[in-house]
Structure formats: C-alpha cells, structure tokens
C-alpha cells in the first residue's frame, strides 16, 4: 500500500484504515502518499491521456484496485470565466468552478465517489450520513449505483427537492428535529447496533480525499498554476481541508511553485463559528449561541475539525467572512443574470467576493476563483412528503422504523 | 468559409447563413463542411489535447472566429455503464449518456452554445425560442452569459422549476395557452416587428449542429466505434438529425467504419406522430387528433421536419415506439435505484429499452446507449409564479407586455 495516515495535529503516522480519520490526540488524520512512487506514473504528460473524471488522479486517491472504483462521472467540472462581472467589479480575472455539473448536481459527488470506493474495497455495504442535504442525496445515489444500503439523516427543514432525491435513489431517509450535528449523533448512537459505516464529514478518509480533487483540477485547468484567491462556502470544511492538502501534494510533486492562494471561507450570518473564531484571534470555538441562518450546507455550528480549517485559513493569509441572507439572494440573482444557476452556498461565495472588494481585501488585479457548489433549483421550496418520519434521537428513529 | 448548406431533401447547395435552415423545396438545410480541410487539424491524436467541451470538435461546428464562441462548459458529458441493469435484463452492454450534467441541467445547452455563437458572429443580440421547457431555460442562460436579450415562450403547463429558471436567467418569459407549435407561431408572427432571431428547432443551423456533438462524443468515448442501438427520447428530433449527421461525417473522415447504430425514437403515448407515421409505412404525418401526453420535451405533435426523422430511423434500421406515462414513472424509479436522476424523457428511453427487449427487437448481446436528457428534479411540481402572463397569440403577448 502506497499510502497511510498522517495526523495533521501531532504528526503521528498510522496505517490506513477505513472508518476513522481521527488520531488519538484528537487531530484529523489525512492520507499521506508515497509521492516518489506516484511521480513515476503521474506526470503532466500522462494526465493528458486520462479519464476526464476525478479518477484521473488515482495515484493520489486511497483506493488500491481499479475494480473498487465507484464512478458516476464526477469531477473535471468546467472552470468558466465571468467576463461581465470582471469588467463590472473590476477584477483581474474571475472564474467560477461549476461544481453543480457533477452527478446529483453538487460537489458532494466527489467525496462519496471516493468514500464508497474505499468502502467497497473493504467489503462494506451499509452506509449512513448526516447532512444538510446535498451530501445525503449524493450518498444515496452512489450507494444505489454500488448496490449498498444507505441511511441518510437531514434536518427537518432540509430543502424538499433534495429530500425527494434521497428517496428517489432509494435511501432510508429520515428528517431530524435538530441541526446536522444532532443528526450525526443519531448515527454515532446507532452505528454499532445497526452496522452503519459512518460517512459523515471527517468520519472516514474518503470524503476529504474526494474533495481534494477540486484543488488538483483547478491547478491543472489553469495550466498548473493557482489563482490569488479562492472563495469557498464553508460548512464542515472538508473542501478547504482537501484543497489545501491538494496544493501541498502538488508542490511536493513539483507540479506547482510559488505562493498558494489566500483561502476565503464564506458563511451565512447567524451560523458563523469560523468567522467568530477568526476574529477572536485565538483558537477555534464552535457556535454555542442561537443559530439563525438558512438551511444550507453552510449551517454547521460544530464543524468536526474547526481548528484545522482555521489553521489553513491563517496559513494561507486568508479570511472567513459572514454574508447576510439578503446579500446571498442578491448574489444568486446576479449569477442568474450571467447565465449561472447558483445554490445559496455558491451565491454566498459571490456575495463574499463583492464584500471583500469593497473592503479592499481583494485588489483589482487579483485573480479569483469562486466555487459554485450546487444548482439553484435544488433549493426551491417544496412540500415535504408527509410520510417521512421526523425524529430527534436514535431511540425515536428505532420507534419510527419499527 | 469552409462550410455551407446542403439540402437533405433535394441536394441543393447554398452558402451558409444564420436565421434559416429551410431550403426553398421545403427540405432541411444541414451544414456541410470541407472535410478535406478539417482532416488536416482534426485527428484522433489532436483531440487528446483539446478542451473537454463540445468545442473540441470546432472544425465541425459552423463558427469562424474563436472569439464568437459562447461556452458555459457544455458537452463531454459522462458515459456510464449500467452494470446492474445489464445483468438484470440481460444485455451485452448498457450505457447511459448523462446529458443532465450539462449547464442548465439538460442536453439543450449544446444547441444554444452553437446557435448563440453563430448569432454573436453575425452581430445578433435579441433571440427568441418556443420550447417545452429545457430549451427555454438553456437559451435564457446562454443569452444571459452572452449579454443578449432573450424571449422564451413555453406552454402554460411547462414544469414550474424550469419556468423559474428562465426568469432567474433574466429571460422575458411568457406562458402560452397551447402547444409548442402554438408558441412557435407567436414568434413567427412577431419576429419581424420585434427583431427576434428565431432559435426554435430547425429555424437556424446552430441547434442541430450543437446536438451533433452528442454523436461525435459518443463515438470518441467508445474508442471510435458505435453501439448497436441508440435510444433517444424524441420531440422536435434535432438530436436524431444531428447525431445521424455526426456519424456520416465521422465515416467520411475515416474515424469510424462499419454499420451505424439502429436509431430508436421514444415518444409518450398520446403524442406519437413518429410512431404512427412509422407504423403507417408511408410518409410522415403530424398528429392531427387530440394530444394527450405529459408536458415534456417529447410532446411535439408537429415536429418541424418529421420526414427527415422518419427517413433516418428507416435508413438506420431503427424504430419509433410509444411508452405509457406509467411505464415512464416506473423507469424513472428504476433509474433512481441505480443512482441516476432521470427526467421523464430520459426515463422514457429506459422504458423503451425494456419494451424492445420484451419484443425481441433488442437482442441479449446488443450494446445499447440510452440518452438521459435532463434531471428528474426539473420536473417536480411547482406553483407557477402568478405574475407571469399567459397568452394565446402574438397580439395577446403585445397587450400583456405593454
């Protein structure tokens, strides 16, 4: 095996295994590869002849056998110039990475393609996730394609079309009277009894590794260089963690040189633990007060490893900012007028850009990449199927499914 | 200019121009290229180094200047094996071309990328389309990105989320009390007065040329060969026309050899002019009787050139079949259980496959490609914005927008 675990906090090395990504010190275990070995086959030239999915970077994904790969056509999403906005703002160069063109219409496809490929490699066939929505429907689709049984737990105010998707893909779908971490507790409480393999954020190595491919792609699509700034809507933060990891690996491989991008995390005001922790100047603190933001992927008051996200933002010279619901709505409309269908999370990134230009933090000659993580239409109002159970605890769930 | 028009009916050659695709004999004008010249740069090897959008085939698209190209990342959609269904049916090989991963979530993106690139090349900036939905939202998005003004006319029972998309992309959006051809009449009646460039099916050369890239891609993705059968949900039929044209051009270029696929058009029972005409054994007749099918892209009682579609189906040894609403629902659910989000049109193709296997028309060792043209979620029920005008004629429209 040419990969193993490395603890991002204490530096401990461990052998790779599914079902964990937490060191005994509490730090997050990231996958470390034998890059000397990877370099033999992974070259800029060899990449020109490879599949146009995220699996083109297979030396940097923790799956041994090609037969384990579960792929529905994820990754290699378009990177599109926004000429109109560039002139308007003005800005050196502005790009949007169209992650909504992934299977299931969101960037979550990447993480589950990797996570379920690992699961298949280890003979796992019963998977569960807590999610604000898009991760649930992505898991549901990949599990269906792989012939695995999926259990998804989402807050009861999850956008209805996304809930509908989960049901359509055949997942056991349950609404939770609480936030994403409450949904997560149900899985933790039930995983031993139910035999669930927990594919929640940073509960196993695949999700962050799959997201890493966004960073690899971005660099390759720009001709093996990186922009000055990346603006990313942030909830659990595996995208920030994954992309930062990608950039380190590309540097070690000699594929890129020079400064890395300033990483910007955007959250919606009302659920902004990263913004508040960044402003405090000290360590990360989950949001303890009242949560008052929309039900989107950014609404994560207790991210699994806020320390790590914060340390990446700081190391990169980046920032975390909160934008209002109104700013998100306006940015969504502005995206629409440029031909892009943006989810609230994607729109938040554009709102963040506008704010950071106003503040002078982003300069007129900067090159910026925005991530649009999902389609606008997935968030349109929709009456939830009345037949779905609404639960609060694992015990509730047991009663509901009896 | 290395391309011109060739009439598919009478063989007349004309110089290329935007805004028409009809010969004086009534036949459809297709774009003919100087393939000797194309061959100099378009090679199997050169394609390996090109953009992964439909514009990789630029020698076979009628746009002269690279600066005219309006691209939002359309084409090069994944082609995915359906292993589970293959074993179940059983079938030699079964693939789905995931056209829902295009911008605006549908295959219509291809046609408008081409059509509006041509429009830009000729200085046009006011465009109009009649559509059952997906073409309208695709036009809206591409026009927005290109800075053009868009007018879209869709039947009043058009799926609401798609109408919402049109509005979001800033198109002048109008609901029509009638079918797609009634909507088309409004544009024809108003185009001179309003200065609309009509981008309806077969009203200009771009739509069919853009769709042609589905055929080029399919062949390249299969390693420069083609399947035994292609199953395609058919309304206006520019996809069938475009793909058949693609295969002829690939043959002439020497990229492929041997038999071409049997082309299957699937329609929903209740609006099945191709099925009825095929069964009659004589020429094409538009549907004159009562139309009773769902508001999907297949509901086209009067396709602009049914003769041409019919002649292609016959030439290929293909067939047209009608499937019921119930079969479409069941096929959509079956797709969901395999991880694929299929629009009713996409599901109809799968329903058609099941039927043709039962009838013995498709044999167990056949290799089949299904086209999934759009996402399931675009068809979810949705209350139409009450503010939109509902019109019947061009005069109605004039009054409504005053």
Short mmCIF file of N, CA, C and O in Angstrom, two decimals, chain A residues 45 48-49 52 71-74 76 78 80-83 98 100-105 140-142 144-145 161 164-165 168-170 332-333 336-342 375-378 380-382, chain B residues 45 48-49 52 71-74 76 78 80-83 98 100-105 140-142 144-145 161 164-165 168-170 332-333 336-342 375-378 380-382:
data_model
loop_
_atom_site.label_atom_id
_atom_site.label_comp_id
_atom_site.label_asym_id
_atom_site.label_seq_id
_atom_site.Cartn_x
_atom_site.Cartn_y
_atom_site.Cartn_z
N UNK A 45 2.25 15.02 -18.48
CA UNK A 45 2.02 14.45 -19.80
C UNK A 45 1.03 13.28 -19.72
O UNK A 45 0.09 13.21 -20.52
N UNK A 48 -2.70 14.01 -19.69
CA UNK A 48 -3.39 14.40 -20.93
C UNK A 48 -4.16 13.24 -21.56
O UNK A 48 -5.03 13.46 -22.40
N UNK A 49 -3.81 12.03 -21.17
CA UNK A 49 -4.43 10.88 -21.82
C UNK A 49 -5.39 10.14 -20.90
O UNK A 49 -5.74 8.99 -21.16
N UNK A 52 -11.60 11.81 -17.96
CA UNK A 52 -11.93 13.16 -17.51
C UNK A 52 -12.94 13.08 -16.37
O UNK A 52 -14.02 13.66 -16.42
N UNK A 71 -17.82 5.07 -9.86
CA UNK A 71 -17.80 6.36 -10.54
C UNK A 71 -19.08 6.58 -11.33
O UNK A 71 -19.52 5.71 -12.09
N UNK A 72 -19.68 7.71 -11.13
CA UNK A 72 -20.87 8.10 -11.90
C UNK A 72 -20.57 9.29 -12.81
O UNK A 72 -21.49 9.95 -13.29
N UNK A 73 -19.28 9.60 -12.99
CA UNK A 73 -18.92 10.73 -13.86
C UNK A 73 -18.71 12.02 -13.08
O UNK A 73 -19.15 13.08 -13.51
N UNK A 74 -18.00 11.91 -11.93
CA UNK A 74 -17.80 13.05 -11.05
C UNK A 74 -16.45 13.71 -11.33
O UNK A 74 -15.47 13.06 -11.64
N UNK A 76 -13.78 16.91 -12.89
CA UNK A 76 -13.43 17.58 -14.15
C UNK A 76 -14.56 18.53 -14.57
O UNK A 76 -14.95 18.61 -15.74
N UNK A 78 -16.43 22.11 -15.31
CA UNK A 78 -15.93 23.26 -16.07
C UNK A 78 -15.48 24.42 -15.16
O UNK A 78 -16.05 24.64 -14.09
N UNK A 80 -15.19 28.36 -15.65
CA UNK A 80 -15.71 29.31 -16.63
C UNK A 80 -15.35 30.75 -16.24
O UNK A 80 -15.50 31.13 -15.08
N UNK A 81 -14.88 31.53 -17.22
CA UNK A 81 -14.57 32.95 -16.98
C UNK A 81 -15.86 33.75 -16.86
O UNK A 81 -16.79 33.56 -17.65
N UNK A 82 -15.92 34.66 -15.91
CA UNK A 82 -17.08 35.56 -15.77
C UNK A 82 -16.67 36.95 -16.28
O UNK A 82 -16.36 37.84 -15.48
N UNK A 83 -16.69 37.11 -17.59
CA UNK A 83 -16.20 38.35 -18.20
C UNK A 83 -16.99 39.57 -17.75
O UNK A 83 -16.42 40.62 -17.48
N UNK A 98 -17.74 25.18 -11.82
CA UNK A 98 -19.15 24.79 -11.87
C UNK A 98 -19.38 23.39 -11.30
O UNK A 98 -19.69 22.44 -12.02
N UNK A 100 -21.83 22.33 -9.79
CA UNK A 100 -23.21 21.85 -9.92
C UNK A 100 -23.36 20.90 -11.11
O UNK A 100 -24.40 20.23 -11.23
N UNK A 101 -22.34 20.80 -11.95
CA UNK A 101 -22.43 19.88 -13.08
C UNK A 101 -21.97 18.46 -12.73
O UNK A 101 -21.86 17.61 -13.61
N UNK A 102 -21.71 18.23 -11.46
CA UNK A 102 -21.40 16.87 -11.03
C UNK A 102 -22.68 16.01 -10.97
O UNK A 102 -23.78 16.55 -10.96
N UNK A 103 -22.52 14.68 -10.92
CA UNK A 103 -23.68 13.83 -10.67
C UNK A 103 -24.38 14.29 -9.39
O UNK A 103 -23.71 14.73 -8.46
N UNK A 104 -25.69 14.15 -9.36
CA UNK A 104 -26.55 14.62 -8.27
C UNK A 104 -26.51 16.14 -8.14
O UNK A 104 -26.99 16.70 -7.16
N UNK A 105 -25.95 16.83 -9.12
CA UNK A 105 -26.00 18.29 -9.15
C UNK A 105 -25.25 18.99 -8.04
O UNK A 105 -25.57 20.13 -7.72
N UNK A 140 -26.84 8.82 -1.34
CA UNK A 140 -27.94 7.96 -1.79
C UNK A 140 -27.68 7.46 -3.21
O UNK A 140 -27.85 6.27 -3.50
N UNK A 141 -27.25 8.35 -4.09
CA UNK A 141 -27.02 7.97 -5.49
C UNK A 141 -25.85 6.99 -5.62
O UNK A 141 -25.96 5.97 -6.30
N UNK A 142 -24.74 7.31 -4.97
CA UNK A 142 -23.56 6.43 -5.10
C UNK A 142 -23.82 5.06 -4.46
O UNK A 142 -23.37 4.04 -4.98
N UNK A 144 -26.74 3.62 -4.25
CA UNK A 144 -27.63 2.92 -5.16
C UNK A 144 -26.83 2.29 -6.30
O UNK A 144 -26.99 1.10 -6.62
N UNK A 145 -25.94 3.08 -6.88
CA UNK A 145 -25.15 2.57 -8.02
C UNK A 145 -24.25 1.40 -7.59
O UNK A 145 -24.03 0.46 -8.34
N UNK A 161 -36.66 19.37 -2.35
CA UNK A 161 -36.28 18.67 -3.58
C UNK A 161 -35.11 17.74 -3.31
O UNK A 161 -35.01 16.66 -3.88
N UNK A 164 -36.44 14.71 -1.64
CA UNK A 164 -37.08 13.91 -2.69
C UNK A 164 -36.04 13.08 -3.45
O UNK A 164 -36.27 11.90 -3.76
N UNK A 165 -34.91 13.70 -3.76
CA UNK A 165 -33.82 12.99 -4.43
C UNK A 165 -33.38 11.76 -3.63
O UNK A 165 -33.17 10.69 -4.20
N UNK A 168 -35.78 9.06 -4.00
CA UNK A 168 -35.73 8.54 -5.36
C UNK A 168 -34.56 7.56 -5.55
O UNK A 168 -34.66 6.58 -6.28
N UNK A 169 -33.43 7.88 -4.91
CA UNK A 169 -32.26 7.00 -5.01
C UNK A 169 -32.36 5.81 -4.06
O UNK A 169 -31.40 5.06 -3.90
N UNK A 170 -33.50 5.70 -3.39
CA UNK A 170 -33.73 4.51 -2.59
C UNK A 170 -33.11 4.52 -1.21
O UNK A 170 -33.01 3.47 -0.56
N UNK A 332 -27.28 35.55 -5.85
CA UNK A 332 -27.90 34.49 -6.66
C UNK A 332 -28.53 35.08 -7.92
O UNK A 332 -28.41 34.54 -9.02
N UNK A 333 -29.19 36.22 -7.74
CA UNK A 333 -29.81 36.89 -8.89
C UNK A 333 -28.74 37.40 -9.86
O UNK A 333 -28.89 37.29 -11.07
N UNK A 336 -27.55 34.56 -11.86
CA UNK A 336 -28.56 34.22 -12.86
C UNK A 336 -28.43 35.11 -14.09
O UNK A 336 -28.48 34.63 -15.22
N UNK A 337 -28.24 36.40 -13.86
CA UNK A 337 -28.14 37.33 -14.99
C UNK A 337 -26.87 37.13 -15.81
O UNK A 337 -26.71 37.71 -16.88
N UNK A 338 -25.95 36.29 -15.29
CA UNK A 338 -24.77 35.92 -16.07
C UNK A 338 -24.84 34.48 -16.57
O UNK A 338 -23.84 33.93 -17.04
N UNK A 339 -26.03 33.88 -16.43
CA UNK A 339 -26.23 32.54 -17.01
C UNK A 339 -25.84 31.39 -16.11
O UNK A 339 -25.77 30.25 -16.56
N UNK A 340 -25.58 31.68 -14.83
CA UNK A 340 -25.15 30.63 -13.91
C UNK A 340 -26.24 30.38 -12.87
O UNK A 340 -26.72 31.31 -12.22
N UNK A 341 -26.61 29.11 -12.70
CA UNK A 341 -27.59 28.71 -11.68
C UNK A 341 -26.83 28.40 -10.40
O UNK A 341 -26.13 27.39 -10.31
N UNK A 342 -26.94 29.28 -9.41
CA UNK A 342 -26.14 29.10 -8.20
C UNK A 342 -27.00 28.76 -7.00
O UNK A 342 -28.01 29.40 -6.74
N UNK A 375 -26.83 23.45 -7.81
CA UNK A 375 -27.83 24.16 -8.62
C UNK A 375 -28.79 24.98 -7.75
O UNK A 375 -29.21 24.52 -6.69
N UNK A 376 -29.23 26.12 -8.25
CA UNK A 376 -30.27 26.90 -7.58
C UNK A 376 -31.54 26.07 -7.39
O UNK A 376 -32.20 26.13 -6.35
N UNK A 377 -31.88 25.28 -8.40
CA UNK A 377 -33.19 24.61 -8.36
C UNK A 377 -33.32 23.61 -7.22
O UNK A 377 -34.42 23.31 -6.78
N UNK A 378 -32.20 23.11 -6.71
CA UNK A 378 -32.30 22.16 -5.61
C UNK A 378 -32.84 22.80 -4.34
O UNK A 378 -33.22 22.11 -3.40
N UNK A 380 -35.35 25.14 -4.29
CA UNK A 380 -36.66 25.74 -4.44
C UNK A 380 -37.64 25.13 -3.44
O UNK A 380 -37.54 23.96 -3.12
N UNK A 381 -38.57 25.94 -2.95
CA UNK A 381 -39.49 25.46 -1.93
C UNK A 381 -40.25 24.23 -2.41
O UNK A 381 -40.54 24.10 -3.59
N UNK A 382 -40.61 23.38 -1.53
CA UNK A 382 -41.17 22.08 -1.89
C UNK A 382 -41.77 21.48 -0.65
O UNK A 382 -41.17 21.49 0.40
N UNK B 45 -5.51 11.95 -32.69
CA UNK B 45 -4.43 12.33 -31.80
C UNK B 45 -4.62 13.77 -31.29
O UNK B 45 -4.49 14.04 -30.10
N UNK B 48 -6.92 14.43 -28.35
CA UNK B 48 -6.48 14.09 -26.98
C UNK B 48 -6.00 15.32 -26.20
O UNK B 48 -5.90 15.28 -24.98
N UNK B 49 -5.68 16.37 -26.92
CA UNK B 49 -5.11 17.55 -26.25
C UNK B 49 -6.07 18.72 -26.22
O UNK B 49 -5.67 19.85 -26.00
N UNK B 52 -12.26 19.88 -23.02
CA UNK B 52 -13.26 18.84 -22.79
C UNK B 52 -14.65 19.47 -22.75
O UNK B 52 -15.39 19.34 -21.78
N UNK B 71 -19.43 29.69 -24.48
CA UNK B 71 -19.35 28.38 -23.83
C UNK B 71 -19.52 28.50 -22.33
O UNK B 71 -18.87 29.30 -21.68
N UNK B 72 -20.40 27.69 -21.81
CA UNK B 72 -20.59 27.63 -20.34
C UNK B 72 -20.16 26.26 -19.79
O UNK B 72 -20.51 25.91 -18.68
N UNK B 73 -19.42 25.50 -20.62
CA UNK B 73 -18.97 24.19 -20.15
C UNK B 73 -19.91 23.07 -20.57
O UNK B 73 -20.18 22.15 -19.80
N UNK B 74 -20.36 23.10 -21.84
CA UNK B 74 -21.33 22.13 -22.35
C UNK B 74 -20.61 21.01 -23.09
O UNK B 74 -19.61 21.22 -23.75
N UNK B 76 -19.10 16.87 -23.61
CA UNK B 76 -18.19 15.90 -22.98
C UNK B 76 -18.81 15.36 -21.69
O UNK B 76 -18.17 15.24 -20.64
N UNK B 78 -20.52 12.60 -19.16
CA UNK B 78 -20.08 11.22 -18.88
C UNK B 78 -20.94 10.17 -19.58
O UNK B 78 -22.14 10.34 -19.76
N UNK B 80 -21.80 6.35 -18.81
CA UNK B 80 -21.68 5.49 -17.63
C UNK B 80 -22.29 4.11 -17.89
O UNK B 80 -23.39 4.01 -18.44
N UNK B 81 -21.56 3.06 -17.50
CA UNK B 81 -22.09 1.69 -17.63
C UNK B 81 -23.15 1.43 -16.58
O UNK B 81 -22.97 1.80 -15.41
N UNK B 82 -24.23 0.78 -16.98
CA UNK B 82 -25.26 0.39 -16.02
C UNK B 82 -25.16 -1.11 -15.77
O UNK B 82 -25.92 -1.91 -16.33
N UNK B 83 -24.21 -1.48 -14.92
CA UNK B 83 -23.92 -2.90 -14.69
C UNK B 83 -25.12 -3.66 -14.15
O UNK B 83 -25.39 -4.79 -14.56
N UNK B 98 -24.98 10.85 -19.80
CA UNK B 98 -25.56 11.70 -18.75
C UNK B 98 -25.63 13.16 -19.18
O UNK B 98 -24.91 14.02 -18.66
N UNK B 100 -27.74 15.27 -18.43
CA UNK B 100 -28.21 16.18 -17.38
C UNK B 100 -27.05 16.90 -16.71
O UNK B 100 -27.28 17.84 -15.95
N UNK B 101 -25.82 16.47 -16.96
CA UNK B 101 -24.68 17.15 -16.35
C UNK B 101 -24.19 18.35 -17.18
O UNK B 101 -23.17 18.94 -16.86
N UNK B 102 -24.93 18.70 -18.20
CA UNK B 102 -24.63 19.92 -18.95
C UNK B 102 -25.04 21.16 -18.16
O UNK B 102 -25.83 21.07 -17.22
N UNK B 103 -24.55 22.35 -18.54
CA UNK B 103 -25.06 23.59 -17.95
C UNK B 103 -26.58 23.64 -18.12
O UNK B 103 -27.09 23.15 -19.13
N UNK B 104 -27.26 24.22 -17.17
CA UNK B 104 -28.72 24.29 -17.09
C UNK B 104 -29.34 22.90 -16.96
O UNK B 104 -30.54 22.74 -17.12
N UNK B 105 -28.52 21.90 -16.66
CA UNK B 105 -29.04 20.58 -16.33
C UNK B 105 -29.73 19.85 -17.47
O UNK B 105 -30.56 18.97 -17.23
N UNK B 140 -32.12 30.94 -22.21
CA UNK B 140 -32.07 32.04 -21.25
C UNK B 140 -30.66 32.16 -20.64
O UNK B 140 -30.11 33.25 -20.54
N UNK B 141 -30.08 31.03 -20.27
CA UNK B 141 -28.76 31.05 -19.65
C UNK B 141 -27.68 31.51 -20.63
O UNK B 141 -26.85 32.37 -20.30
N UNK B 142 -27.69 30.96 -21.83
CA UNK B 142 -26.64 31.32 -22.80
C UNK B 142 -26.78 32.77 -23.25
O UNK B 142 -25.78 33.46 -23.44
N UNK B 144 -28.01 35.17 -21.41
CA UNK B 144 -27.55 35.97 -20.28
C UNK B 144 -26.02 36.07 -20.29
O UNK B 144 -25.44 37.16 -20.18
N UNK B 145 -25.37 34.94 -20.46
CA UNK B 145 -23.90 34.92 -20.45
C UNK B 145 -23.34 35.73 -21.61
O UNK B 145 -22.32 36.40 -21.48
N UNK B 161 -40.37 24.54 -12.23
CA UNK B 161 -38.98 24.83 -11.87
C UNK B 161 -38.23 25.32 -13.10
O UNK B 161 -37.36 26.17 -13.01
N UNK B 164 -39.16 28.88 -13.65
CA UNK B 164 -38.42 29.65 -12.64
C UNK B 164 -36.97 29.92 -13.11
O UNK B 164 -36.45 31.01 -12.96
N UNK B 165 -36.36 28.89 -13.68
CA UNK B 165 -35.00 29.04 -14.21
C UNK B 165 -34.93 30.15 -15.26
O UNK B 165 -34.02 30.96 -15.25
N UNK B 168 -34.98 33.42 -13.69
CA UNK B 168 -33.74 33.65 -12.97
C UNK B 168 -32.62 34.08 -13.92
O UNK B 168 -31.77 34.90 -13.56
N UNK B 169 -32.62 33.52 -15.11
CA UNK B 169 -31.60 33.89 -16.10
C UNK B 169 -31.96 35.18 -16.82
O UNK B 169 -31.29 35.57 -17.78
N UNK B 170 -33.05 35.79 -16.40
CA UNK B 170 -33.37 37.12 -16.93
C UNK B 170 -34.08 37.14 -18.26
O UNK B 170 -34.16 38.19 -18.91
N UNK B 332 -38.34 5.74 -14.38
CA UNK B 332 -37.68 6.79 -13.59
C UNK B 332 -37.28 6.26 -12.23
O UNK B 332 -36.18 6.52 -11.73
N UNK B 333 -38.17 5.47 -11.62
CA UNK B 333 -37.87 4.88 -10.32
C UNK B 333 -36.74 3.86 -10.44
O UNK B 333 -35.84 3.80 -9.60
N UNK B 336 -33.57 5.69 -10.62
CA UNK B 336 -33.21 6.18 -9.29
C UNK B 336 -32.53 5.10 -8.46
O UNK B 336 -31.52 5.36 -7.81
N UNK B 337 -33.04 3.90 -8.53
CA UNK B 337 -32.47 2.80 -7.74
C UNK B 337 -31.08 2.40 -8.24
O UNK B 337 -30.38 1.61 -7.59
N UNK B 338 -30.69 2.94 -9.40
CA UNK B 338 -29.33 2.72 -9.89
C UNK B 338 -28.47 3.98 -9.78
O UNK B 338 -27.39 4.06 -10.35
N UNK B 339 -29.01 4.99 -9.06
CA UNK B 339 -28.20 6.18 -8.79
C UNK B 339 -28.27 7.26 -9.85
O UNK B 339 -27.50 8.21 -9.81
N UNK B 340 -29.21 7.13 -10.79
CA UNK B 340 -29.31 8.10 -11.87
C UNK B 340 -30.61 8.90 -11.72
O UNK B 340 -31.69 8.33 -11.58
N UNK B 341 -30.49 10.22 -11.78
CA UNK B 341 -31.64 11.11 -11.73
C UNK B 341 -32.11 11.36 -13.16
O UNK B 341 -31.45 12.06 -13.93
N UNK B 342 -33.23 10.77 -13.54
CA UNK B 342 -33.66 10.85 -14.94
C UNK B 342 -34.92 11.69 -15.08
O UNK B 342 -35.89 11.51 -14.34
N UNK B 375 -32.35 16.35 -15.64
CA UNK B 375 -32.51 15.91 -14.25
C UNK B 375 -33.99 15.65 -13.91
O UNK B 375 -34.86 16.41 -14.34
N UNK B 376 -34.23 14.68 -13.06
CA UNK B 376 -35.59 14.45 -12.54
C UNK B 376 -36.12 15.69 -11.83
O UNK B 376 -37.28 16.05 -11.96
N UNK B 377 -35.25 16.37 -11.10
CA UNK B 377 -35.75 17.45 -10.23
C UNK B 377 -36.36 18.61 -11.00
O UNK B 377 -37.18 19.35 -10.48
N UNK B 378 -35.96 18.75 -12.26
CA UNK B 378 -36.52 19.87 -13.04
C UNK B 378 -38.01 19.69 -13.30
O UNK B 378 -38.69 20.63 -13.69
N UNK B 380 -40.24 18.44 -11.01
CA UNK B 380 -41.04 18.31 -9.81
C UNK B 380 -42.10 19.40 -9.78
O UNK B 380 -41.88 20.50 -10.26
N UNK B 381 -43.27 19.08 -9.22
CA UNK B 381 -44.37 20.04 -9.24
C UNK B 381 -43.96 21.36 -8.58
O UNK B 381 -43.17 21.37 -7.66
N UNK B 382 -44.52 22.43 -9.02
CA UNK B 382 -44.07 23.74 -8.58
C UNK B 382 -45.14 24.73 -8.98
O UNK B 382 -45.62 24.72 -10.10
#
